[in-house]
Coordinates of C-alpha atoms in Angstrom, one line a residue:
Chain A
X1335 CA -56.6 61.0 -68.8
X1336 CA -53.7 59.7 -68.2
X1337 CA -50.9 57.7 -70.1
X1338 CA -49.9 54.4 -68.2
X1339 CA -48.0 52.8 -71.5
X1340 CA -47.1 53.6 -75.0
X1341 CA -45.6 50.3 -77.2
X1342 CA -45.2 50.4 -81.1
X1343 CA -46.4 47.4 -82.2
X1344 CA -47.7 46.1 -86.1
X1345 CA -47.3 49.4 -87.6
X1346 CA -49.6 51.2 -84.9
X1347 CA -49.6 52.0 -80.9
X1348 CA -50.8 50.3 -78.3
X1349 CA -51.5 52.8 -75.1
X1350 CA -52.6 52.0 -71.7
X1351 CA -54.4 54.7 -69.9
X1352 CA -56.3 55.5 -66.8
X1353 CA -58.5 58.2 -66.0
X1354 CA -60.9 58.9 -62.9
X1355 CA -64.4 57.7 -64.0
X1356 CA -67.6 60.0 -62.9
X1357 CA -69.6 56.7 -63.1
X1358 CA -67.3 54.0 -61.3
X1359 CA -66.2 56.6 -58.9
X1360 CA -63.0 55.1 -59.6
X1361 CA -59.9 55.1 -61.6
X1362 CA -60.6 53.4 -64.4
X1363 CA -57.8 51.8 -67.0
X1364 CA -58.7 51.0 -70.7
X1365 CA -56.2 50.2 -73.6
X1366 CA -56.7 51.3 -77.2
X1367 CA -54.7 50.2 -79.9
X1368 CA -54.3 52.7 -82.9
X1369 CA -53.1 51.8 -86.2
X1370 CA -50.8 54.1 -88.1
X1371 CA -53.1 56.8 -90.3
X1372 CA -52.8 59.8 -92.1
X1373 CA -53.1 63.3 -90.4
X1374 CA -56.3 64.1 -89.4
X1375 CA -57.9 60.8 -90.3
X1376 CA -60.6 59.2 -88.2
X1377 CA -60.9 55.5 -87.9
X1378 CA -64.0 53.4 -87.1
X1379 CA -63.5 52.1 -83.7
X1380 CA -64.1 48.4 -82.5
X1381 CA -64.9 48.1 -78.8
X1382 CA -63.8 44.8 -77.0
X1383 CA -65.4 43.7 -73.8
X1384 CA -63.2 41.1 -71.8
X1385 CA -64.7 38.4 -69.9
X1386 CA -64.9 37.3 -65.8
X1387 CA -61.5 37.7 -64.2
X1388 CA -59.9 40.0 -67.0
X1389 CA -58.5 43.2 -67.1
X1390 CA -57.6 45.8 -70.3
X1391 CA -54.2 43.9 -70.3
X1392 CA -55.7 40.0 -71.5
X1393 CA -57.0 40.7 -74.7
X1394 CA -54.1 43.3 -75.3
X1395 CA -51.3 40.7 -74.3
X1396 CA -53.0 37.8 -75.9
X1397 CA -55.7 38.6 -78.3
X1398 CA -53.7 38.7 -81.1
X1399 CA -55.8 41.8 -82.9
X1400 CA -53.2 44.4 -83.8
X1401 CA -52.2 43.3 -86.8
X1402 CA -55.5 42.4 -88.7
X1403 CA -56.2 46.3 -86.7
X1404 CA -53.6 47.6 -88.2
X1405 CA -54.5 46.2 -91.6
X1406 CA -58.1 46.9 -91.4
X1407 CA -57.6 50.4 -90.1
X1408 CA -59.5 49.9 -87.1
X1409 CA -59.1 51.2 -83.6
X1410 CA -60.0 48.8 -80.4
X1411 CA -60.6 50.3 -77.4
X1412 CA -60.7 47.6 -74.6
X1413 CA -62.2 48.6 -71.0
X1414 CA -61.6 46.9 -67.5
X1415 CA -64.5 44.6 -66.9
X1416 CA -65.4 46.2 -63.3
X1417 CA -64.5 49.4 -60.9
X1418 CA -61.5 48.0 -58.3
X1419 CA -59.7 48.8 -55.5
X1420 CA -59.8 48.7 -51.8
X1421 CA -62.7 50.7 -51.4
X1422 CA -64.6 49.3 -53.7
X1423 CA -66.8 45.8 -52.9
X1424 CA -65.9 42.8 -53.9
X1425 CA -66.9 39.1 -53.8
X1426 CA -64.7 36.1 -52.6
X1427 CA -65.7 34.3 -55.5
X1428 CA -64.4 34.9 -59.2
X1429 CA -67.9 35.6 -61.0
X1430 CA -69.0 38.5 -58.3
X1431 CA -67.6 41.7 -57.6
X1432 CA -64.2 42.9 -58.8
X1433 CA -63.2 41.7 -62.3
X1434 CA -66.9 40.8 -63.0
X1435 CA -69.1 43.6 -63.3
X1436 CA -71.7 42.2 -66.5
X1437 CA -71.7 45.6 -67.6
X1438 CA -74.8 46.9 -65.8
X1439 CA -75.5 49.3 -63.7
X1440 CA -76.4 47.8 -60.1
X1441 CA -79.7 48.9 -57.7
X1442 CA -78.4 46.9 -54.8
X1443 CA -76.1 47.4 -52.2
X1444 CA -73.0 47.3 -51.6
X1445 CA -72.8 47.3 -55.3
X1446 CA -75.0 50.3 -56.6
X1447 CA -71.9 53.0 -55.5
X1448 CA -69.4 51.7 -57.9
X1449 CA -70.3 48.7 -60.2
X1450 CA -71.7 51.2 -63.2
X1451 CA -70.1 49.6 -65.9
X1452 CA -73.5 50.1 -68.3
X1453 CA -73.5 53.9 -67.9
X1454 CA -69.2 53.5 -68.1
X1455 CA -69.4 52.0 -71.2
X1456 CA -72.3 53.5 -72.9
X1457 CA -71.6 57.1 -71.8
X1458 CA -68.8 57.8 -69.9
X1459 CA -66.3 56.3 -72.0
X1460 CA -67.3 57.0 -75.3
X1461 CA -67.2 60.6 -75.0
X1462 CA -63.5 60.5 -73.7
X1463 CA -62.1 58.3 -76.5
X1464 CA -64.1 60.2 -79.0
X1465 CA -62.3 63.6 -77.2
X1466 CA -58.7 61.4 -76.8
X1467 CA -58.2 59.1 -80.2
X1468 CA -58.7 60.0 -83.9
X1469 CA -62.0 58.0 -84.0
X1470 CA -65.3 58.3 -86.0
X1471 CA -68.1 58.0 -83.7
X1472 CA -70.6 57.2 -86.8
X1473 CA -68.8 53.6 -87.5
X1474 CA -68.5 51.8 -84.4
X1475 CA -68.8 47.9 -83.9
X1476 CA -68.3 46.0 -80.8
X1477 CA -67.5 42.8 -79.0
X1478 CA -66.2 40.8 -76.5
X1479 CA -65.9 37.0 -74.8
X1480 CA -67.9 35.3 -72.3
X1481 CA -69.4 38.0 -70.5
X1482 CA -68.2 40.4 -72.2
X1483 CA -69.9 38.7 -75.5
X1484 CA -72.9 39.1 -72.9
X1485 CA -72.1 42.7 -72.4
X1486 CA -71.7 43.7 -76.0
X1487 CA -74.3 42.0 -77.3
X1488 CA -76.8 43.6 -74.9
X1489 CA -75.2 46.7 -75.0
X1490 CA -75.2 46.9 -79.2
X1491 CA -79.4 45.7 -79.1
X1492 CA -79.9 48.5 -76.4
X1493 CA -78.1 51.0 -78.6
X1494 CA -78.6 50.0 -82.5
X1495 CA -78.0 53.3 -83.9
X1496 CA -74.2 53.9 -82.1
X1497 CA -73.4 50.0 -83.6
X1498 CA -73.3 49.4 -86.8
X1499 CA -71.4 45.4 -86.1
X1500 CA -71.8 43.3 -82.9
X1501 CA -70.2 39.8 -82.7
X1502 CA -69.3 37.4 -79.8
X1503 CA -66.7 35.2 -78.7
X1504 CA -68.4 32.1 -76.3
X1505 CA -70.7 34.6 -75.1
X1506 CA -73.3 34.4 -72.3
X1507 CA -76.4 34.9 -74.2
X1508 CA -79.0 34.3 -71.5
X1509 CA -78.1 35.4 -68.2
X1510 CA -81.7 34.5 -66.7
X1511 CA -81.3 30.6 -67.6
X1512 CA -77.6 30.0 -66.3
X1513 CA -75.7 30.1 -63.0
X1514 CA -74.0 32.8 -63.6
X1515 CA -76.6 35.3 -64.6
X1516 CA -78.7 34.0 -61.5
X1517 CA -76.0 35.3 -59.3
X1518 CA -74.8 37.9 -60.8
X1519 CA -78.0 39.8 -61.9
X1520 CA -79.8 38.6 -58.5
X1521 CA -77.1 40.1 -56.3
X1522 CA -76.3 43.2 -58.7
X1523 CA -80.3 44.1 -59.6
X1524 CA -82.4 42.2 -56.8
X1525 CA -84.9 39.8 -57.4
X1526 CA -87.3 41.1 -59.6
X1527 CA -86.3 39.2 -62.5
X1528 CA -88.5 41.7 -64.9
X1529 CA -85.5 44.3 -64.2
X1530 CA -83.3 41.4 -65.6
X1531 CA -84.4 41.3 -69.4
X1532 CA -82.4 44.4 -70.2
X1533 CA -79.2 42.9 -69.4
X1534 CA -80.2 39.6 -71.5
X1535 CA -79.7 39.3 -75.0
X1536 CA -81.9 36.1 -75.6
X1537 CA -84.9 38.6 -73.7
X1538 CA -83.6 41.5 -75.1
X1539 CA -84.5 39.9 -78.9
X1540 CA -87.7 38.2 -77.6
X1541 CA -89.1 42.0 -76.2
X1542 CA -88.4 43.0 -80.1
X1543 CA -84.3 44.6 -79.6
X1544 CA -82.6 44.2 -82.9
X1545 CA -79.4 44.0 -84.7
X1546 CA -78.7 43.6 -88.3
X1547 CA -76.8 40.7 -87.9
X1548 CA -74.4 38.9 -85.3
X1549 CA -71.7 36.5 -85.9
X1550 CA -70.4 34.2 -82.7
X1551 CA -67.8 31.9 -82.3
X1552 CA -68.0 29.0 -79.8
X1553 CA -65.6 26.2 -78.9
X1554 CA -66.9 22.4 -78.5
X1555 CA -64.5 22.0 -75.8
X1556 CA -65.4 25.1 -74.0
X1557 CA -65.8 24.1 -70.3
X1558 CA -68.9 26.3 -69.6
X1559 CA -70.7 26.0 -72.7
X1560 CA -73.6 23.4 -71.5
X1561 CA -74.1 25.1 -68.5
X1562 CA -73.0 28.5 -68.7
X1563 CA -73.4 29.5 -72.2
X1564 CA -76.0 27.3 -74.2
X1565 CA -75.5 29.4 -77.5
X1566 CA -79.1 27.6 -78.8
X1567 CA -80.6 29.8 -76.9
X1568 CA -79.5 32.8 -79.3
X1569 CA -79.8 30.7 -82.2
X1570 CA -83.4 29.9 -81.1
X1571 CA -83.8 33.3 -80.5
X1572 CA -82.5 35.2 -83.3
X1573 CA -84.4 32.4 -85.5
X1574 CA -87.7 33.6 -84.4
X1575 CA -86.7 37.1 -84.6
X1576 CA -85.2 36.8 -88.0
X1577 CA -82.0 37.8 -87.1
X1578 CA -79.3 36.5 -89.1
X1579 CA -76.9 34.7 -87.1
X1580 CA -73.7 33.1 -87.9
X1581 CA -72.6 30.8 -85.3
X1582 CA -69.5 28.9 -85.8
X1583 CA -68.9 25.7 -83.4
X1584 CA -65.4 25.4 -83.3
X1585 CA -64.3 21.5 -82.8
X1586 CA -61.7 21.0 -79.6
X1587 CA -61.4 24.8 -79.2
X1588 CA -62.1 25.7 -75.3
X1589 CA -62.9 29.1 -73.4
X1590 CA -59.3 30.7 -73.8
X1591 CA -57.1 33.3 -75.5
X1592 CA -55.8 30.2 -77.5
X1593 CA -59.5 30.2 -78.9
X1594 CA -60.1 33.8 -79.6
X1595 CA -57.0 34.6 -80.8
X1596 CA -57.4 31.8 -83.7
X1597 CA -60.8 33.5 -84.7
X1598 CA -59.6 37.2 -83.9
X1599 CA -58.9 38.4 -87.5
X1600 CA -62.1 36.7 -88.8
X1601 CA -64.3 38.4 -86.2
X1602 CA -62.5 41.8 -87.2
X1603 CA -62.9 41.3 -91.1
X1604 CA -66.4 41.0 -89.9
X1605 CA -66.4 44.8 -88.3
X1606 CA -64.7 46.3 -90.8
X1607 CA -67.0 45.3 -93.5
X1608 CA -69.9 47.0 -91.7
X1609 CA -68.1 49.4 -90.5
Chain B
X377 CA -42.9 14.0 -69.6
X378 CA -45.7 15.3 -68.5
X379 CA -48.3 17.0 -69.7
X380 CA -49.1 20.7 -68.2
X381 CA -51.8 22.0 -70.3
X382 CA -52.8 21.4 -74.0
X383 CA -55.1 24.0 -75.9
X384 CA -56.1 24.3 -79.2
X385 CA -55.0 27.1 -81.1
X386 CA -54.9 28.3 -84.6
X387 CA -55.3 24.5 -86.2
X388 CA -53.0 23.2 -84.5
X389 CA -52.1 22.4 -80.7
X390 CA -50.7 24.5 -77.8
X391 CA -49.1 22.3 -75.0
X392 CA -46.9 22.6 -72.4
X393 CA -44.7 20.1 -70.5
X394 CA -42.5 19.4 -67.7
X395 CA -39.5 16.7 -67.0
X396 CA -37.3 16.5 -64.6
X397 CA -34.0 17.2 -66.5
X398 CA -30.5 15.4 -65.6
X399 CA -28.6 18.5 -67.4
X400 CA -30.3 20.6 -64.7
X401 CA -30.9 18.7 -61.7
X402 CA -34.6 20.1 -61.5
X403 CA -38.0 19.7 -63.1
X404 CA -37.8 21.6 -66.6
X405 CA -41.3 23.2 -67.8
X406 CA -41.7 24.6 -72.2
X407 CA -43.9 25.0 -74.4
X408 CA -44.6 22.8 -77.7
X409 CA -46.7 23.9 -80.6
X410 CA -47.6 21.2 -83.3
X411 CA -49.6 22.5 -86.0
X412 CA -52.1 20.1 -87.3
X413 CA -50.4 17.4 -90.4
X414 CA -51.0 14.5 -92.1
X415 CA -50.7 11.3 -89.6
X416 CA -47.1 9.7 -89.7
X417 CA -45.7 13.3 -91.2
X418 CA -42.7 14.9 -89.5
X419 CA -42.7 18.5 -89.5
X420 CA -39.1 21.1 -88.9
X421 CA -38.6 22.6 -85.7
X422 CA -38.3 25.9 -84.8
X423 CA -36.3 26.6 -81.3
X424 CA -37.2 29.8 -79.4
X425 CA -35.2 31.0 -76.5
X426 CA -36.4 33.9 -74.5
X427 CA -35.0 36.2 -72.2
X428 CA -34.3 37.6 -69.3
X429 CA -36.9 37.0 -66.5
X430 CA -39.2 35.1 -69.2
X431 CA -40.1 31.2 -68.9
X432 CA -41.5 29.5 -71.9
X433 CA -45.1 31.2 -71.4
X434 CA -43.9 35.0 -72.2
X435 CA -43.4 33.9 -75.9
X436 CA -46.6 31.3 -75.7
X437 CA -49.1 34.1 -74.9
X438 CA -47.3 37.1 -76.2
X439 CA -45.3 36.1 -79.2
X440 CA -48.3 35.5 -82.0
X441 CA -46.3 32.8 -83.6
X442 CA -48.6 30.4 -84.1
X443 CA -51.0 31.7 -87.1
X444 CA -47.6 31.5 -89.0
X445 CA -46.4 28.5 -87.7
X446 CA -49.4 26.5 -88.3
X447 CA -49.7 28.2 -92.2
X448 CA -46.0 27.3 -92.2
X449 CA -46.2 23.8 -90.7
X450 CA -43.3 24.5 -88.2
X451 CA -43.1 23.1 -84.8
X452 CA -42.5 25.8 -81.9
X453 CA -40.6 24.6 -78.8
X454 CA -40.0 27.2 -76.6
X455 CA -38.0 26.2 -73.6
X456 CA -37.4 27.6 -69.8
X457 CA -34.6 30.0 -69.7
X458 CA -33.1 28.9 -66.3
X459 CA -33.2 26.0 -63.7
X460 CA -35.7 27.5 -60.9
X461 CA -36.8 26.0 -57.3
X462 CA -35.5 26.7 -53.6
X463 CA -32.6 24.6 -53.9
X464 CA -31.5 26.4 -56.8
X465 CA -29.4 29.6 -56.6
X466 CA -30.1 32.9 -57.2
X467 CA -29.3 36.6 -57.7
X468 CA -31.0 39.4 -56.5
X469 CA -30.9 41.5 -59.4
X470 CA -33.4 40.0 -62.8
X471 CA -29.9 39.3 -64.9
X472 CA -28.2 36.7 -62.9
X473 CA -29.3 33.3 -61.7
X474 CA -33.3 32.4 -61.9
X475 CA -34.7 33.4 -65.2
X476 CA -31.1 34.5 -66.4
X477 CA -29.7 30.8 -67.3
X478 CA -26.9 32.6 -70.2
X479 CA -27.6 29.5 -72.2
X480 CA -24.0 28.4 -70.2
X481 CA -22.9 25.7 -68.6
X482 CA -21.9 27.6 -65.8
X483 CA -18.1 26.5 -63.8
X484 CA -17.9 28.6 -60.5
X485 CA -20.0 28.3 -57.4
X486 CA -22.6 28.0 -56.6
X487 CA -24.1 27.8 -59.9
X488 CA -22.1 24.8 -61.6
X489 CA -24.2 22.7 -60.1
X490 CA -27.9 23.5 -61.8
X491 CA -26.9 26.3 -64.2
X492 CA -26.2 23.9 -67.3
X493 CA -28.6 25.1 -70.0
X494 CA -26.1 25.0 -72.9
X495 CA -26.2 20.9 -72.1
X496 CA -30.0 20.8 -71.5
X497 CA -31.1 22.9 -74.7
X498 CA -28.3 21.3 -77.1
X499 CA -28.5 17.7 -75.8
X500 CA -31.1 16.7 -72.9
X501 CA -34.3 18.2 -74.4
X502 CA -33.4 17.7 -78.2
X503 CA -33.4 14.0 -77.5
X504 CA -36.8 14.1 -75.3
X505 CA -38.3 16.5 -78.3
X506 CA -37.5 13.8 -80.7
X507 CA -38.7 10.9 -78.5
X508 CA -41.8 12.8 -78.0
X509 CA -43.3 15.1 -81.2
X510 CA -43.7 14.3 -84.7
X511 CA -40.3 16.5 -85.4
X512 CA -38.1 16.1 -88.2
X513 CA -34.6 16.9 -86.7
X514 CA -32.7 17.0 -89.8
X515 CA -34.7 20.2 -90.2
X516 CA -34.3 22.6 -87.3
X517 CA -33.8 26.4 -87.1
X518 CA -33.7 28.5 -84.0
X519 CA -34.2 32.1 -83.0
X520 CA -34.3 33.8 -79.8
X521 CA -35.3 37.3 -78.0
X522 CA -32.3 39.2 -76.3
X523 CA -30.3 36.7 -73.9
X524 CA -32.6 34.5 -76.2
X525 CA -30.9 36.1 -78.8
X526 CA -27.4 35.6 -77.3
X527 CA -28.1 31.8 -76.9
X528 CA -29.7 31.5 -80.4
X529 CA -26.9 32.5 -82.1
X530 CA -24.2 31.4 -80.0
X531 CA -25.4 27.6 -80.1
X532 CA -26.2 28.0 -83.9
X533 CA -22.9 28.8 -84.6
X534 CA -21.4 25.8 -82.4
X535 CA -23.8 23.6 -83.9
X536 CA -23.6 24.7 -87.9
X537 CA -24.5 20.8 -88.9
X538 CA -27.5 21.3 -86.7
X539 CA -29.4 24.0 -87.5
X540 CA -29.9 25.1 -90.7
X541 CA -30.9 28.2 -90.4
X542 CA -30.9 31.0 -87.0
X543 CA -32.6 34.9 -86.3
X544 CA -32.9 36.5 -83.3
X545 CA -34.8 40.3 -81.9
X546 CA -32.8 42.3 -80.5
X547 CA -30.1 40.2 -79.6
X548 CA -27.3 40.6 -77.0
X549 CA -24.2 39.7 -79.4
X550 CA -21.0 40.8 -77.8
X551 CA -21.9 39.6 -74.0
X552 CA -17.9 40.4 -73.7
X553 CA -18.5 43.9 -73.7
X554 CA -21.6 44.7 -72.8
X555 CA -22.4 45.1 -68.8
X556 CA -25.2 42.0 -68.9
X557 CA -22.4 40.1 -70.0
X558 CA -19.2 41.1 -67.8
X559 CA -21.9 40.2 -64.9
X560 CA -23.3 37.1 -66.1
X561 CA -20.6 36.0 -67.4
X562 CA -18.0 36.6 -65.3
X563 CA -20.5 35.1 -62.5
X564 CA -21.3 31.6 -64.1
X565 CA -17.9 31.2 -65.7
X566 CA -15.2 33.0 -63.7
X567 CA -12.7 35.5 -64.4
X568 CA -10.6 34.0 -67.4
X569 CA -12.3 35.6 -70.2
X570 CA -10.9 33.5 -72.6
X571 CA -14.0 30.6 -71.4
X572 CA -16.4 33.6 -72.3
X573 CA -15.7 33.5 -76.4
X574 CA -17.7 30.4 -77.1
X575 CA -20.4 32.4 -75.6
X576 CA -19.9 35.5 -77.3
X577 CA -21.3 35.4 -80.9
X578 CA -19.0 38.0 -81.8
X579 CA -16.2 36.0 -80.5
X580 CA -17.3 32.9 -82.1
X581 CA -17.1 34.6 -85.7
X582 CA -13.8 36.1 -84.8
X583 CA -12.8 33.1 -83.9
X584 CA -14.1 30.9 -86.9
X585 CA -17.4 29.7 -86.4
X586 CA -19.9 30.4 -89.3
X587 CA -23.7 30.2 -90.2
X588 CA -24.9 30.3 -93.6
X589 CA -26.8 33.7 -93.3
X590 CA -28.2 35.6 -90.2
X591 CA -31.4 37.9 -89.9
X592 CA -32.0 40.2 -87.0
X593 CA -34.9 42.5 -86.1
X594 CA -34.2 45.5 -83.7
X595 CA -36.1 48.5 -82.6
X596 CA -34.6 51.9 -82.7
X597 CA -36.4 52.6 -79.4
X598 CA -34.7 49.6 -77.6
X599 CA -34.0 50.9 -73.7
X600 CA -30.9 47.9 -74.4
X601 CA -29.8 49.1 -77.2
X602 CA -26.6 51.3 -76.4
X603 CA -25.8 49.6 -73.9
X604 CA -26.4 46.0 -73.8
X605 CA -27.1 45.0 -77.3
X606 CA -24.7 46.6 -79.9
X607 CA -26.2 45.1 -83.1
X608 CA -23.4 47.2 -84.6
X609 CA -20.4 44.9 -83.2
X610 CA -22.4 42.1 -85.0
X611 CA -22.4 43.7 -88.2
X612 CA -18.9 44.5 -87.9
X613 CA -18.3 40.9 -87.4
X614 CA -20.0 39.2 -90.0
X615 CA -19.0 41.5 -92.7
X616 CA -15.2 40.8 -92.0
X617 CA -16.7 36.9 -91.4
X618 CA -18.5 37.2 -95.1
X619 CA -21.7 35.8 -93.4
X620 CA -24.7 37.3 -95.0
X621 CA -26.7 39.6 -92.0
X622 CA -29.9 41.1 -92.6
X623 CA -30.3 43.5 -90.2
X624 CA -33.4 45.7 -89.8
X625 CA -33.3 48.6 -87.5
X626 CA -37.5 49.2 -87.1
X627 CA -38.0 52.8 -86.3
X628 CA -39.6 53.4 -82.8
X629 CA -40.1 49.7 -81.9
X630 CA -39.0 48.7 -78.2
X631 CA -37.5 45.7 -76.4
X632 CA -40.9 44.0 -75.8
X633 CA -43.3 41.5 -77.2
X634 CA -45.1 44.2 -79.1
X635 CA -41.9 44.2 -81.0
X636 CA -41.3 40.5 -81.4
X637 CA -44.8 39.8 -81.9
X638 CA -45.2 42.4 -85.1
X639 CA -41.9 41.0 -86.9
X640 CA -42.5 37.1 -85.7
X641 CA -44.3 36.4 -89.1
X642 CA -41.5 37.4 -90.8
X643 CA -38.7 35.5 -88.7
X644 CA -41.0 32.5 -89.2
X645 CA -41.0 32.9 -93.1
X646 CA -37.2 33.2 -93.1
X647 CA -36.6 29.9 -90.9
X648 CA -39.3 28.1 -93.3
X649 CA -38.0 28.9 -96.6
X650 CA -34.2 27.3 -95.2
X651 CA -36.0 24.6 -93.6

């Protein structure tokens, strides 16, 4: 592993590092943000997964999370969202390829080589920050925006025992009923749908995956949320499962950092009282 | 005036603007947050000057101000810190010319013609803000990030009636001797160095100007700080000047907007209790 930054910032450090990934076959870059702590603490860490188009570096410029972090005691470990580079495949459009890997692991080509992000994020990374950063691997939480509120909510139903918190930010909660899932999963798994349902929340809960809770937070003004998100799919679906689910509809909030950032504290308070 | 972008942020609204300004000869782009208030209401303003290389969207997506500003009910403008376009000069290096405006009005070729920010941020876009937003302008502070810094201070102390209270991060205060200043200035204003004192803020005491009280934030870890920005020739000044400073010196903190960001809070507090 390698250092790429170090900054002080809200009583804690904000590093960017990079590190050649077994699963990706790449370089990978993450950031983690680590709040100031006594010797030989460890903290409970909070994973964020960034949405389509993103890097490490969105959520760390604009997220606004390091100083309810730093208050909370948390660590937040924030991934790339796909392998990249010149070798590595890409799509000329923003929701394919490079910067849009939906944190699966793909079976078709040209994809299967690199875009591993499921096996990145639920095995290869975890063991280096839990080698790398004071954290304690028996209180995690995690979540993320768009699809990366698609990612960690599938991720945290596929692994209940690693998570004790999952929450959401306008995430994509049913990849098989929106344009982006069709293209996405259909060029990254093939047309099977069946192989699908693991990489959709709203499936995930209806094959019997649970969580002890969720919160979400969705703008009204979001651009893709009629067509892209439909967040009464989850609520539909956690109802029937009995999941609790709080789901805020946030009035003339839209899709950005602007959004997230006003909610970013609240979804943290959330972590660190399960965690 | 148009509008760039508007986004919804932390109860209150993000937007950002352009004009085509007569002080500069170009179109002008900032940034305006307007927390939400009680219809009719006019709310103090807050100026924020950035700077070197930044525009008004380094302190928009970086700077966390607006949690505080909206529990605060201040209004953030955050201005351009040069003219830019291909008709309008430049430098090679990132301190001169595009992105380096000095808060001047600049005398010597070829820069007279566009470089007039000292005009456009204490007359020209004063008069649109208060044509345009619900902005009290009896009550208006203003604070500003290294060359921000410089220009923060320098026009609060030629404008005392104006502002009513001024703070800066890591501000450059002696651009007389410092090598950012001997360039910039020197470039935009000519050889007499006598022109340089009203934009020196250490001049500008020396020579009589006062505030009521000053507070600065500055990291120990500052890559500027020997060189450049000299916090100590400020102290030095306002102590034989009798002008209250408050000067933190935060241990290990650096020149960038993990800095700002973790002491803008407290900058916003300090404007809000004089405003």
């Amino acid at each position: 592993m390698e250092t790429v930054s170090i900054n002080r910032s809200h009583a804690g450090t904000q590093g960017v590092y990079s590190h050649a990934s077994s699963a990706t076959g790449t370089d990978m870059t993450f950031a983690v943000y680590v709040p100031d702590h006594e010797e030989g603490a460890k903290l409970p860490v909070l994973w964020y997964l960034s949405g389509l188009t993103c890097t490490h570096a969105n959520v760390m410029e604009k997220g606004e999370y390091r100083r309810a972090a730093s208050e909370l005691g948390l660590i937040i470990v924030a991934p790339d969202t796909s392998p990249r580079g010149e070798a590595v495949p890409d799509d000329e459009a923003y929701d394919m390829g490079q910067g849009a890997g939906f944190y699966l692991d793909a079976t078709e080509q040209p994809w299967s080589r690199h875009f591993r992000m499921r096996t990145y994020i639920e095995q290869e990374l975890p063991e280096l920050i839990a080698s790398e950063f004071p954290v304690d691997m028996n209180r995690q939480g995690i979540f993320g925006h768009s699809m990366g509120g698609h990612g960690a909510l599938t991720i945290a139903l596929r692994n209940p025992d690693r998570f004790k918190s999952v929450s959401a930010f306008s995430p994509v909660v049913a990849p098989l009923q929106c344009p982006w899932g069709e293209k996405a999963l259909g060029g990254y798994l093939g047309n099977d749908r069946s192989a699908w349902r693991e990489y959709d929340t709203c499936a995930l809960i209806e094959d019997g995956a649970r969580v002890t809770d969720i919160l979400v937070d969705q703008g009204t003004s979001d651009q893709f949320l009629e067509e892209q998100l439909k967040p009464q799919l989850l609520a539909e679906a956690c109802e029937k499962a009995g999941i609790p689910l709080t789901l805020n509809m946030r009035e003339g909030y839209d899709h950005s950092y602007y959004f997230i950032s006003t909610f970013m504290a609240d979804h943290l308070r959330w972590h660190a009282e399960r965690l």
